[in-house]
Each structure stands twice: as structure tokens, then as C-alpha cells.
Tab-separated table of C-alpha atoms in Angstrom:
chain	number	residue	atom	x	y	z
A	1	GLN	CA	122.632	117.707	123.055
A	2	PRO	CA	125.981	119.294	123.936
A	3	VAL	CA	128.989	118.672	121.680
A	4	ALA	CA	132.247	119.077	123.580
A	5	SER	CA	135.796	119.697	122.447
A	6	CYS	CA	138.049	116.615	122.416
A	7	ALA	CA	140.847	118.638	124.023
A	8	ASP	CA	138.647	119.983	126.827
A	9	ARG	CA	135.447	118.081	127.532
A	10	ASN	CA	134.197	121.046	129.610
A	11	SER	CA	134.344	123.286	126.550
A	12	ILE	CA	130.994	123.052	124.720
A	13	LEU	CA	131.403	123.778	120.995
A	14	HIS	CA	127.692	123.817	120.216
A	15	GLN	CA	124.399	122.181	120.999
A	16	LYS	CA	123.208	119.569	118.501
A	17	VAL	CA	119.531	120.123	117.654
A	18	LEU	CA	117.536	116.930	118.170
A	19	ALA	CA	114.187	116.301	116.492
A	20	ARG	CA	111.446	115.488	118.971
A	21	LEU	CA	107.655	115.401	118.811
A	22	ILE	CA	105.489	115.931	121.856
A	23	ASP	CA	102.811	113.277	122.396
A	24	PRO	CA	99.314	114.022	123.797
A	25	GLN	CA	100.608	113.365	127.341
A	26	GLY	CA	103.320	116.003	126.914
A	27	GLU	CA	106.168	113.486	126.627
A	28	ALA	CA	108.967	113.868	124.078
A	29	VAL	CA	109.015	111.186	121.373
A	30	ALA	CA	112.507	110.292	120.160
A	31	ALA	CA	113.259	110.748	116.461
A	32	GLY	CA	113.886	107.039	115.988
A	33	GLN	CA	110.189	106.436	116.534
A	34	PHE	CA	108.871	108.898	113.959
A	35	LEU	CA	111.640	109.567	111.420
A	36	PRO	CA	111.057	106.302	109.526
A	37	TRP	CA	107.454	107.423	108.946
A	38	ILE	CA	108.522	110.924	107.965
A	39	GLU	CA	110.866	109.371	105.377
A	40	ARG	CA	108.232	106.927	104.064
A	41	LEU	CA	105.766	109.756	103.605
A	42	GLY	CA	108.372	111.883	101.807
A	43	TRP	CA	108.255	114.634	104.428
A	44	SER	CA	111.950	114.773	105.394
A	45	ALA	CA	112.607	118.050	103.586
A	46	ARG	CA	109.495	119.564	105.187
A	47	LEU	CA	110.765	118.478	108.604
A	48	ASP	CA	114.185	120.015	107.877
A	49	ILE	CA	112.575	123.353	106.992
A	50	ALA	CA	110.404	123.251	110.123
A	51	MET	CA	113.456	122.381	112.240
A	52	LEU	CA	115.432	125.252	110.687
A	53	GLU	CA	112.640	127.755	111.295
A	54	ASN	CA	112.221	126.528	114.870
A	55	SER	CA	115.990	126.677	115.482
A	56	ILE	CA	116.144	130.278	114.260
A	57	ARG	CA	113.209	131.208	116.524
A	58	HIS	CA	115.028	129.513	119.407
A	59	LEU	CA	118.220	131.479	118.658
A	60	ARG	CA	116.338	134.769	118.958
A	61	LYS	CA	115.597	133.978	122.610
A	62	HIS	CA	118.635	131.821	123.432
A	63	PRO	CA	121.716	132.926	121.477
A	64	GLN	CA	124.018	129.922	121.703
A	65	ALA	CA	125.822	127.929	119.018
A	66	LEU	CA	123.644	125.237	117.420
A	67	ALA	CA	124.208	122.536	114.804
A	68	LEU	CA	121.273	121.257	112.746
A	69	SER	CA	121.476	118.149	110.569
A	70	LEU	CA	119.903	118.160	107.130
A	71	SER	CA	118.384	115.096	105.495
A	72	TRP	CA	119.493	113.757	102.133
A	73	GLN	CA	116.086	114.697	100.714
A	74	THR	CA	116.741	118.388	101.374
A	75	LEU	CA	120.204	118.117	99.871
A	76	ARG	CA	118.866	116.641	96.641
A	77	ASP	CA	115.681	118.670	96.184
A	78	ALA	CA	116.183	122.037	94.450
A	79	GLU	CA	112.960	123.530	95.832
A	80	SER	CA	113.835	122.555	99.419
A	81	GLN	CA	117.361	123.907	99.018
A	82	ALA	CA	116.010	127.185	97.668
A	83	ARG	CA	113.626	127.484	100.640
A	84	LEU	CA	116.435	126.661	103.079
A	85	LEU	CA	118.756	129.263	101.549
A	86	GLN	CA	116.005	131.885	101.580
A	87	ILE	CA	115.438	131.310	105.309
A	88	LEU	CA	119.172	131.648	105.940
A	89	ARG	CA	119.425	134.864	103.898
A	90	ASN	CA	116.414	136.308	105.751
A	91	ASN	CA	118.149	135.776	109.100
A	92	PRO	CA	121.670	137.205	108.762
A	93	GLN	CA	121.845	138.075	112.468
A	94	ARG	CA	121.975	134.346	113.338
A	95	THR	CA	124.983	133.515	111.129
A	96	PRO	CA	127.621	133.076	113.852
A	97	LEU	CA	125.356	130.769	115.838
A	98	LEU	CA	124.128	128.139	113.380
A	99	THR	CA	125.998	125.397	111.547
A	100	LEU	CA	124.219	123.073	109.157
A	101	GLU	CA	125.457	119.506	109.317
A	102	LEU	CA	125.589	117.142	106.392
A	103	ASP	CA	125.951	113.385	106.683
A	104	GLU	CA	128.792	112.043	104.575
A	105	ARG	CA	126.774	108.890	103.905
A	106	HIS	CA	124.073	110.884	102.076
A	107	LEU	CA	125.821	113.674	100.197
A	108	PRO	CA	124.714	114.964	96.803
A	109	PRO	CA	127.119	114.665	93.849
A	110	PRO	CA	130.370	116.684	94.290
A	111	ALA	CA	129.428	119.619	92.022
A	112	GLN	CA	126.038	119.987	93.711
A	113	LEU	CA	127.659	119.726	97.149
A	114	GLU	CA	130.196	122.414	96.279
A	115	GLN	CA	127.417	124.733	95.041
A	116	LEU	CA	125.401	124.169	98.223
A	117	SER	CA	128.473	124.847	100.347
A	118	GLN	CA	129.172	128.098	98.501
A	119	SER	CA	125.547	129.222	98.838
A	120	VAL	CA	125.396	128.472	102.569
A	121	ARG	CA	128.705	130.268	103.176
A	122	ALA	CA	127.590	133.218	100.992
A	123	ALA	CA	124.588	133.556	103.333
A	124	GLY	CA	127.114	133.729	106.202
A	125	TYR	CA	126.400	130.334	107.736
A	126	LYS	CA	128.697	127.353	108.246
A	127	LEU	CA	128.646	123.726	107.177
A	128	GLY	CA	129.912	120.751	109.114
A	129	LEU	CA	130.274	117.167	107.975
A	130	GLN	CA	129.350	114.287	110.254
A	131	HIS	CA	130.141	110.564	109.973
A	132	PHE	CA	133.288	111.463	108.057
A	133	GLY	CA	135.594	108.695	106.922
A	134	GLY	CA	133.464	106.249	104.991
A	135	ASP	CA	133.781	107.848	101.547
A	136	PHE	CA	137.468	108.379	100.886
A	137	SER	CA	136.731	109.819	97.438
A	138	LEU	CA	135.579	112.974	99.251
A	139	ILE	CA	138.966	113.669	100.832
A	140	GLY	CA	140.305	115.518	97.779
A	141	ASN	CA	137.290	117.851	97.765
A	142	LEU	CA	137.426	118.882	101.422
A	143	THR	CA	139.352	122.105	100.881
A	144	ASN	CA	136.830	123.289	98.285
A	145	LEU	CA	133.936	122.857	100.694
A	146	GLY	CA	135.113	125.334	103.346
A	147	LEU	CA	133.772	123.211	106.182
A	148	ALA	CA	133.655	124.502	109.744
A	149	TYR	CA	134.466	121.026	111.091
A	150	LEU	CA	134.470	117.284	110.515
A	151	LYS	CA	132.922	114.819	112.921
A	152	ILE	CA	134.802	111.559	112.429
A	153	ASP	CA	132.649	108.435	112.078
A	154	GLY	CA	132.370	106.494	115.333
A	155	THR	CA	133.849	103.331	113.826
A	156	TYR	CA	137.183	105.161	113.553
A	157	ILE	CA	137.281	106.611	117.046
A	158	ARG	CA	135.517	104.033	119.220
A	159	ALA	CA	138.159	102.509	121.575
A	160	ILE	CA	140.838	104.771	120.063
A	161	ASP	CA	142.617	104.813	123.419
A	162	GLN	CA	142.994	101.008	123.259
A	163	GLU	CA	143.696	100.376	119.550
A	164	ALA	CA	146.973	101.710	118.128
A	165	ASP	CA	145.879	101.368	114.495
A	166	LYS	CA	142.974	103.758	115.133
A	167	ARG	CA	145.289	106.336	116.694
A	168	ALA	CA	147.440	106.271	113.556
């Protein structure tokens, strides 16, 4: 899914990686249909690792900027984080092309988040934060995270052209 610049909607910043499964008829199944089951079964971190590995394989053939969201389970599981960081370190040639996205609604505690951010950046990759704006306690920590970008939560920008208080 293309993510465009606000200033120039024809300027694509990156492609957002979407999770899809292929059914027996060859049709793509939207994440909303299978992610609840993945979460119930405790497989979210496994899916994140598979998505990361698949994204890196894709980048070898199609070098274009991608953003991949990580689940809260990966962010809070030391073993999954270690595996994720190892994959990143093993693929330094992909560093300018891949940004990992975190959801502000599901962040680990601040010290753990800062450590993850440092580790991802030390591997040469970038972090972005999506759904920003709901947790104002995070604002003071933003400079320490070294984020590539913030994606503002939709509740703050929806109808921004019609509502003056949102523009402020």
C-alpha cells in the first residue's frame, strides 16, 4: 500500500507491507480475517518474523522503500526481539529501504522502547511510529527515540481541512 507525502501526493515515501494469506483458490485473505486467530494462538511474533524475512527477500528483487509494522508481542518478547535484530544485522544491504513501524497504542515501557530503538538504529535500520497522538506522556521521549517519522492518529487529522481546532 503506497504511503504518499502530505505536501505532494504524487511523491511516494514508501510502500506499507500488508499481511495477506492466500486461500486454496489463490485469493488474498485480508489480515482482519486471520489476525485475530494469530493473536489468540500466540503466533503474532512468529508472523512478524515471517513478514520480516519475506520483506527482506522481496527487497532483494524489488529495491524500494518499505515499512513493516511490528506487533506488541514482538516488542515485549526478548527472544522475538533478539531474532528480529539478528535478521536485521544479517542484512545490512537493506538498511536504507526498510523502516519498522511501531504502534503507539502498544509500545513497551519507555526504557525498553529506547533500547529497542537504539538496537534497530545500530543495525542501520529506521523506526517509525504510527497512530501517534494518543499517549501524550511519550512526547518528552520522542527525541531520544531517533524516529524516522510519525504517522499522526487519524482522529487528529480526519476532516482537518474543515475543523480549525484540528489544524491548530
